[in-house]
Short mmCIF file of C-alpha atoms in Angstrom, two decimals:
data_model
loop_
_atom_site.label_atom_id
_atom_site.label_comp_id
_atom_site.label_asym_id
_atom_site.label_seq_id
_atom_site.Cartn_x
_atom_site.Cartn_y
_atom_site.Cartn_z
CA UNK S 3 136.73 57.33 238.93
CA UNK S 4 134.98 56.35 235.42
CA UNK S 5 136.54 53.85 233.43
CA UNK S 6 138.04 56.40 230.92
CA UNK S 7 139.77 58.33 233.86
CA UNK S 8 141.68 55.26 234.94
CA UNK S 9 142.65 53.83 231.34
CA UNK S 10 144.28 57.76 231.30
CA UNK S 11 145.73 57.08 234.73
CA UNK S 12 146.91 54.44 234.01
CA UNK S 13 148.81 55.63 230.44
CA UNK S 14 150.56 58.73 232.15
CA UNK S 15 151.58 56.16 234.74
CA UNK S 16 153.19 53.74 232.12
CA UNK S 17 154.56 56.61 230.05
CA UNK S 18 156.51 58.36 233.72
CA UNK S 19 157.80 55.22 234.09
CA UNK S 20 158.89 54.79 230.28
CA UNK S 21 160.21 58.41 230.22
CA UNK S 22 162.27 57.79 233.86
CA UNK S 23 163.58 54.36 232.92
CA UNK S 24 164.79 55.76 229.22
CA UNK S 25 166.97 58.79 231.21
CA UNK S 26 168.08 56.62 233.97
CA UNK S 27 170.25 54.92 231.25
CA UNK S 28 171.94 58.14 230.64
CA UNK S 29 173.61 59.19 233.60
CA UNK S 30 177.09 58.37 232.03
CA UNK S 31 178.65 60.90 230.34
CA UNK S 32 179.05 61.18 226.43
CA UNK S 33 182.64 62.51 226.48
CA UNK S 34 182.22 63.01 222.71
CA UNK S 35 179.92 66.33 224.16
CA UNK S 36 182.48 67.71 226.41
CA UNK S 37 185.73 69.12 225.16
CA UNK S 38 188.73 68.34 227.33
CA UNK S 39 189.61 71.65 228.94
CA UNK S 40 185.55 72.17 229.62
CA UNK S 41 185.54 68.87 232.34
CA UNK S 42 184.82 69.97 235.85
CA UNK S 43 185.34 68.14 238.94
CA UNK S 44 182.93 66.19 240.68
CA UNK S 45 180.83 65.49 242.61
CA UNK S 46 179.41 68.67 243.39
CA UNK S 47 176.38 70.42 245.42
CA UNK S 48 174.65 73.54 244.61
CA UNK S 49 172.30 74.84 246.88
CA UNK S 50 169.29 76.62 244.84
CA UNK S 51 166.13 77.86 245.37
CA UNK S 52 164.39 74.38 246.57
CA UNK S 53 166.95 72.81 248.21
CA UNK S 54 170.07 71.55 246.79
CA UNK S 55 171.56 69.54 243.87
CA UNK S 56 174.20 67.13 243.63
CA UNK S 57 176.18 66.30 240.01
CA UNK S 58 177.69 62.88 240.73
CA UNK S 59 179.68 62.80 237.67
CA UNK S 60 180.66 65.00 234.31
CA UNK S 61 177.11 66.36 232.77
CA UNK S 62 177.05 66.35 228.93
CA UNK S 63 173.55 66.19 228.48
CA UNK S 64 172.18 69.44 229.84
CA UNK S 65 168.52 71.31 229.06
CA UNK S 66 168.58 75.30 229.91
CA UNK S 67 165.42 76.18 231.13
CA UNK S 68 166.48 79.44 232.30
CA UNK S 69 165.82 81.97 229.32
CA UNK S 70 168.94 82.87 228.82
CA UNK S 71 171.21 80.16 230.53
CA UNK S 72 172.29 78.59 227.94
CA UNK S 73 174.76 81.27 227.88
CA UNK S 74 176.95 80.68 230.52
CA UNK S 75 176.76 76.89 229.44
CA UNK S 76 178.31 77.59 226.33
CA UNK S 77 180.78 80.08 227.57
CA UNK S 78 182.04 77.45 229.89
CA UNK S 79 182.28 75.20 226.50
CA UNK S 80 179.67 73.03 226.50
CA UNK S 81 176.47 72.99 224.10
CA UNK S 82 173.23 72.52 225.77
CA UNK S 83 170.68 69.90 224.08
CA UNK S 84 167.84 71.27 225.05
CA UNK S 85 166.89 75.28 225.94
CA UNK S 86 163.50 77.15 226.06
CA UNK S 87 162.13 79.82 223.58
CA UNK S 88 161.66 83.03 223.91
CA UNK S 89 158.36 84.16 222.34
CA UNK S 90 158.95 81.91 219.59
CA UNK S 91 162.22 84.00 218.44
CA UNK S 92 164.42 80.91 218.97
CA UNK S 93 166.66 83.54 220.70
CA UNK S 94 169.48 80.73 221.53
CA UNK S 95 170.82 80.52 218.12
CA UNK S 96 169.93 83.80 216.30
CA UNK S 97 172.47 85.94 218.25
CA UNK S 98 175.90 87.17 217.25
CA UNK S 99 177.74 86.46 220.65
CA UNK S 100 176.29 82.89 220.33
CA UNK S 101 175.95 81.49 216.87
CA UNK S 102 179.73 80.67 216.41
CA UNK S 103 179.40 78.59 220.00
CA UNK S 104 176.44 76.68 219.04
CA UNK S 105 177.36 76.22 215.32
CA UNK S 106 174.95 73.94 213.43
CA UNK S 107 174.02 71.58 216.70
CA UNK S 108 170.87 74.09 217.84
CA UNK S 109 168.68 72.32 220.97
CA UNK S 110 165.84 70.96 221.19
CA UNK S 111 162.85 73.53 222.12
CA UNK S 112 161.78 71.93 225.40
CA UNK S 113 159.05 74.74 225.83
CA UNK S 114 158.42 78.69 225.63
CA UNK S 115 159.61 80.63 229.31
CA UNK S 116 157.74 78.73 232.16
CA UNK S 117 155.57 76.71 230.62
CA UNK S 118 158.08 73.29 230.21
CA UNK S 119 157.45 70.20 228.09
CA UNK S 120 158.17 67.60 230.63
CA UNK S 121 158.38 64.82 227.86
CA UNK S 122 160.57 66.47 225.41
CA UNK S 123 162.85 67.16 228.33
CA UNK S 124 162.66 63.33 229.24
CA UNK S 125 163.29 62.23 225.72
CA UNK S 126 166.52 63.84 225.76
CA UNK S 127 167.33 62.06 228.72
CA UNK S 128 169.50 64.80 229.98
CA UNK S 129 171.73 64.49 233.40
CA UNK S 130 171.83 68.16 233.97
CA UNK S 131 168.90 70.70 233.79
CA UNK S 132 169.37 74.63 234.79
CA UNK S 133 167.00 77.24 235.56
CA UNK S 134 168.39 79.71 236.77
CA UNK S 135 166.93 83.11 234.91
CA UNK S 136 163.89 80.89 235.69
CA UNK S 137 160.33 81.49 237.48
CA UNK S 138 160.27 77.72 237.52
CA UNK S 139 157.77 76.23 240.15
CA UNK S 140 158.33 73.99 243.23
CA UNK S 141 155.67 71.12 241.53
CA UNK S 142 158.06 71.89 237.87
CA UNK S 143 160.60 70.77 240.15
CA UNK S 144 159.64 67.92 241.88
CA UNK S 145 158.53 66.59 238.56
CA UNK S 146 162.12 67.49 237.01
CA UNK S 147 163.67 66.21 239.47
CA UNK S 148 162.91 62.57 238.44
CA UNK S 149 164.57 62.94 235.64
CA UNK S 150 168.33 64.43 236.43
CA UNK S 151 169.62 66.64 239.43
CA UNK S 152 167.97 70.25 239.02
CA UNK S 153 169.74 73.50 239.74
CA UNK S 154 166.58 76.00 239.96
CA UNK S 155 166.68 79.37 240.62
CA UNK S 156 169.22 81.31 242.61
CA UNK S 157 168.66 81.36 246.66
CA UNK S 158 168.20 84.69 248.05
CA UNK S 159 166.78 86.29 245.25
CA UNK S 160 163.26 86.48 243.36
CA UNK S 161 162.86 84.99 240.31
CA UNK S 162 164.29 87.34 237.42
CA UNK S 163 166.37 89.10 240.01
CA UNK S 164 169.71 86.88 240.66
CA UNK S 165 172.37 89.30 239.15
CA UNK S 166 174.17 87.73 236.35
CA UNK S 167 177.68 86.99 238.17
CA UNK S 168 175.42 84.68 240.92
CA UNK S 169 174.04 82.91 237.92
CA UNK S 170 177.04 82.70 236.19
CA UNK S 171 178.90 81.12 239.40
CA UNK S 172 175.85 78.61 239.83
CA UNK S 173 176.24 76.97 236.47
CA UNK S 174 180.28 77.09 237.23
CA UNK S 175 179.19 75.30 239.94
CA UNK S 176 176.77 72.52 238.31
CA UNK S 177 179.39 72.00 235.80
CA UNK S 178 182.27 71.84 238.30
CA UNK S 179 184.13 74.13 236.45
CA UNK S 180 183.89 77.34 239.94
CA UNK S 181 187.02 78.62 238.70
CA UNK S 182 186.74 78.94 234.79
CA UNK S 183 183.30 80.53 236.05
CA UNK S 184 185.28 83.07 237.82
CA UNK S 185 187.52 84.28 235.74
CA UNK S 186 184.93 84.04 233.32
CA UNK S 187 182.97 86.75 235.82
CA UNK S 188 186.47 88.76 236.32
CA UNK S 189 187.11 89.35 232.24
CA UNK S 190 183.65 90.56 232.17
CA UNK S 191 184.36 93.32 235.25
CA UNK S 192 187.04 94.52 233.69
CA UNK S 193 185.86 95.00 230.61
CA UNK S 194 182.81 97.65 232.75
CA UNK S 195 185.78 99.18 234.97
CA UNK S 196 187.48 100.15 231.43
CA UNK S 197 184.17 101.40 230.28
CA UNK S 198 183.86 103.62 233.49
CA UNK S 199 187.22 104.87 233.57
CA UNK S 200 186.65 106.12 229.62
CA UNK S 201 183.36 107.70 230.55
CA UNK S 202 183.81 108.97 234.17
CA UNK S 203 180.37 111.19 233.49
CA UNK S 204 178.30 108.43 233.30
CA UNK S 205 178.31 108.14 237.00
CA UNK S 206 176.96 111.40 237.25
CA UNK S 207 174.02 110.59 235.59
CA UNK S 208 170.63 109.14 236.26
CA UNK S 209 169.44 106.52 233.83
CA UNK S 210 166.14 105.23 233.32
CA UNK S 211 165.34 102.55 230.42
CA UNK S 212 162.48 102.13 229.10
CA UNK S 213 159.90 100.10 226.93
CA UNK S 214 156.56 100.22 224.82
CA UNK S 215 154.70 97.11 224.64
CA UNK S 216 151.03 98.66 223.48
CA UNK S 217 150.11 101.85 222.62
CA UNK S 218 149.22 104.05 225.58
CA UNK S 219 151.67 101.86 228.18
CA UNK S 220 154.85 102.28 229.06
CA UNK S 221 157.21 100.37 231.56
CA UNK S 222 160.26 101.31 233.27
CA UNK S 223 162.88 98.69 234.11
CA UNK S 224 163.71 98.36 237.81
CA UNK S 225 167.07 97.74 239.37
CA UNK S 226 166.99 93.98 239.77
CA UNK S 227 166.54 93.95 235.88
CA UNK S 228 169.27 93.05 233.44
CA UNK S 229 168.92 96.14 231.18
CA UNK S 230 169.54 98.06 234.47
CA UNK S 231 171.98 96.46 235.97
CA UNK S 232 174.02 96.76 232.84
CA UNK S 233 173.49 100.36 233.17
CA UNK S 234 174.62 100.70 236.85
CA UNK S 235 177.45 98.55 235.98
CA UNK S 236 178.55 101.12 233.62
CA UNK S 237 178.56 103.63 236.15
CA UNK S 238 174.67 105.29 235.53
CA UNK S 239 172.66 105.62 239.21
CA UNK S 240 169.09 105.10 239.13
CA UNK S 241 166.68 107.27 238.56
CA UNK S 242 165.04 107.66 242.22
CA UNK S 243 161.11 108.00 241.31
CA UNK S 244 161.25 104.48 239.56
CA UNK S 245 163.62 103.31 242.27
CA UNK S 246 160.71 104.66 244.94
CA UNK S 247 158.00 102.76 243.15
CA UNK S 248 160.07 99.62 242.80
CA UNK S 249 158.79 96.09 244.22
CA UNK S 250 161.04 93.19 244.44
CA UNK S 251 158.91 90.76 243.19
CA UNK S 252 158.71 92.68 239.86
CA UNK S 253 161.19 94.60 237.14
CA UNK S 254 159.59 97.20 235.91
CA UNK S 255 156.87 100.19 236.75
CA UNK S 256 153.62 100.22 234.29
CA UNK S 257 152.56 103.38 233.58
CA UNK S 258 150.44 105.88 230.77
CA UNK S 259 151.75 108.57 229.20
CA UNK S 260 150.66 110.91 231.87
CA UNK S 261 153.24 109.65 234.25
CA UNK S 262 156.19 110.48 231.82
CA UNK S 263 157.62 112.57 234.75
CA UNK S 264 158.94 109.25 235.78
CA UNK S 265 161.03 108.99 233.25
CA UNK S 266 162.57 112.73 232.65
CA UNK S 267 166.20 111.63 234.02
CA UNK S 268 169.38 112.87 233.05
CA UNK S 269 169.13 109.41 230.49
CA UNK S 270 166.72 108.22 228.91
CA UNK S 271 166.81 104.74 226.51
CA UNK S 272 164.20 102.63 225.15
CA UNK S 273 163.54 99.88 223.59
CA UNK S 274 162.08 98.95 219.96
CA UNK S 275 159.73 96.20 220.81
CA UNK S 276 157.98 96.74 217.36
CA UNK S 277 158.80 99.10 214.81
CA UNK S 278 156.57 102.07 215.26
CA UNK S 279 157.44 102.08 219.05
CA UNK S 280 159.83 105.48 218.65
CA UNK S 281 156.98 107.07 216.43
CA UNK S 282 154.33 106.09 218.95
CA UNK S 283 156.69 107.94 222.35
CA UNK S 284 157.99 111.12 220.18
CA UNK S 285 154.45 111.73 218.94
CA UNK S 286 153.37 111.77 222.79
CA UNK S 287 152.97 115.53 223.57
CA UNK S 288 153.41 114.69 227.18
CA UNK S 289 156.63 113.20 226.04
CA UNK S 290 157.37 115.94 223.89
CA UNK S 291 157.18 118.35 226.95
CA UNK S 292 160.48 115.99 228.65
CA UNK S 293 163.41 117.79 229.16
CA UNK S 294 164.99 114.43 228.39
CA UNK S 295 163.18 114.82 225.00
CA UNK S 296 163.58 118.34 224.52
CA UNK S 297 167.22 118.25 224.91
CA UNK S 298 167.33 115.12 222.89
CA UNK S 299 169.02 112.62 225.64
CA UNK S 300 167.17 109.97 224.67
CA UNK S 301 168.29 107.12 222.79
CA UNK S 302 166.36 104.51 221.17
CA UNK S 303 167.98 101.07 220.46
CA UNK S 304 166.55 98.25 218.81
CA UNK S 305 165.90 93.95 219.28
CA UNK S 306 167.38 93.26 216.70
CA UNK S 307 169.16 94.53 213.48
CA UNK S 308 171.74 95.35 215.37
CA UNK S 309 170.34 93.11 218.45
CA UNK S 310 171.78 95.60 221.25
CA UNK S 311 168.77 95.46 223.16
CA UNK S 312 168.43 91.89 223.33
CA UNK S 313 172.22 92.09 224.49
CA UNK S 314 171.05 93.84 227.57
CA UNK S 315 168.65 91.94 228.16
CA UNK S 316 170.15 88.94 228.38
CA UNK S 317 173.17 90.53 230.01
CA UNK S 318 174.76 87.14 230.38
CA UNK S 319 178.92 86.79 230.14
CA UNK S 320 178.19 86.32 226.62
CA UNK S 321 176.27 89.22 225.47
CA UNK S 322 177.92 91.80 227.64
CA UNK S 323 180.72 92.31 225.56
CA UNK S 324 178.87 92.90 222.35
CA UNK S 325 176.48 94.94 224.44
CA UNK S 326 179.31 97.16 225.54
CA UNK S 327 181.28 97.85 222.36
CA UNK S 328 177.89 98.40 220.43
CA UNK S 329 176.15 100.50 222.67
CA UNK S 330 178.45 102.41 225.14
CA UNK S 331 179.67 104.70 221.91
CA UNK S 332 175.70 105.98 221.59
CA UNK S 333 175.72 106.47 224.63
CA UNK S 334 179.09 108.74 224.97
CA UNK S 335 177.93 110.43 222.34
CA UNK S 336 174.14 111.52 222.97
#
């Protein structure tokens, strides 16, 4: 090794042992974080993806590295210090079903999806980290794992594909709170049970949703994904050609324009990544030639403005509700 390669060595080395000292001073709770009726019981094991993780004592210090974790965090009534962005949208904070919870304490950005900063982590010297709606790696881990007890991903499931109660029910856990979790998870069936019982014809109906990234390609979400499992939870089934090309190991089918057959079910919705996305499909005359379009049982929601299809898409206890009240009327009446 050359000179240089050791001086660099040999700085990492000083600054992991800076970065693990500074967060081993930590582990005590700040109680000032945690309200009173949000205090679990500990200690506590979670068994994950990688292993297992045990929370000695009351977390207040938690980073979210899931992409949409944070969520159940602050429904159980904490406030995360650190969560990841989302294409740089800052989607933690911009959200109705979330501003009010994080109010003007935001998190630290501690990296964008997968790709984590393992020193801004450190620096917040948290004694928590989740990553749960996570593709998180087993060397991201390892590494983490110096720092505070890791929850990673779900076990059982691929990445992206834990259903949102499991999730829910793992951060309960972390947090020693299992039973607020649940009841959490109950409120949030009932509320699709009521939504079924209004609209018994929704179960008689395929559903396929959909998205436009580029021109020319089209995706359709697959069951493990949170836009469809809202839709199954509200009583839609499946459409069976997507379900037939499905692959657990990813959430939706790729396809042109010349595969629209795929997605001619009895419901159709999309997506507005950007805003020319409906006058890009509807110009399509393969699309044109749907009986979904024909018949006009399509439905195009947007990101943002109102955000209904980023409330599917996180699907989390927190955006469900506004997910349901904004978009099961459209969908009643389309």
């Amino acid at each position: 090794m050359s000179v240089t390669g050791v001086r660099v060595k040999a700085t990492l080395t000083a600054l992991m042992s800076l970065l693990v000292a500074g967060c081993g001073s930590s582990q005590s709770a700040d109680e000032s974080l945690v309200p009173p009726e949000s205090r679990g019981t500990f200690p506590v094991t979670v068994e994950h993806k990688y292993g297992s993780a045990t929370v000695e004592k009351q977390p207040s210090r938690i980073v979210t590295l899931g992409l949409s974790d944070h969520d159940a965090v602050l429904a159980l009534g904490i406030r995360p210090v650190g969560a990841v962005d989302w294409f740089k949208e800052r989607p933690y904070g911009k959200w109705p079903w979330t501003q009010a919870r994080w109010g003007d304490k935001q998190p630290e950005v501690v990296g964008e999806r997968d790709d984590f900063n393992f020193e801004k982590i450190a620096a917040l010297k948290p004694d928590l980290i989740l990553a749960q709606y996570s593709g998180m790696k087993k060397e991201q881990y390892d590494k983490l794992s110096q720092l505070a007890p890791v929850v990673a991903q779900p076990p059982k499931y691929e990445d992206y594909a834990a259903p949102w109660q499991e999730m829910t029910r793992m951060v309960g856990r972390a947090l020693g709170l299992p039973r607020k979790a649940e009841d959490l998870i109950a409120g949030i069936d009932r509320r699709f049970a009521q939504a079924r019982a209004e609209h018994p014809g929704f179960a008689k109906l395929t559903m396929v949703v959909a998205d436009t990234f580029e021109a020319g390609k089209f995706s359709a979400f697959t069951t493990t994904d949170p836009k469809m499992i809202f839709m199954t939870e509200l009583g839609f089934r499946p459409f069976e050609p997507v379900k037939a090309l499905s692959r657990p190991e990813n959430n939706v089918v790729e396809v042109s324009s010349e595969r629209f057959d795929l997605f001619d079910a009895d419901r159709l919705v999309w997506l507005n990544s950007d805003l020319g996305a409906e006058t890009r499909v509807r110009a399509d005359p393969v699309y044109q030639r749907l009986k979904v379009s024909a018949e006009k049982r399509d439905l195009f929601i947007t990101y943002e403005n109102p955000p209904v299809g980023a409330a599917i898409s996180f699907n989390t206890v927190l955006s469900i509700p506004y997910a349901i009240e904004q978009l099961v009327p459209k969908l009643a009446s389309s």
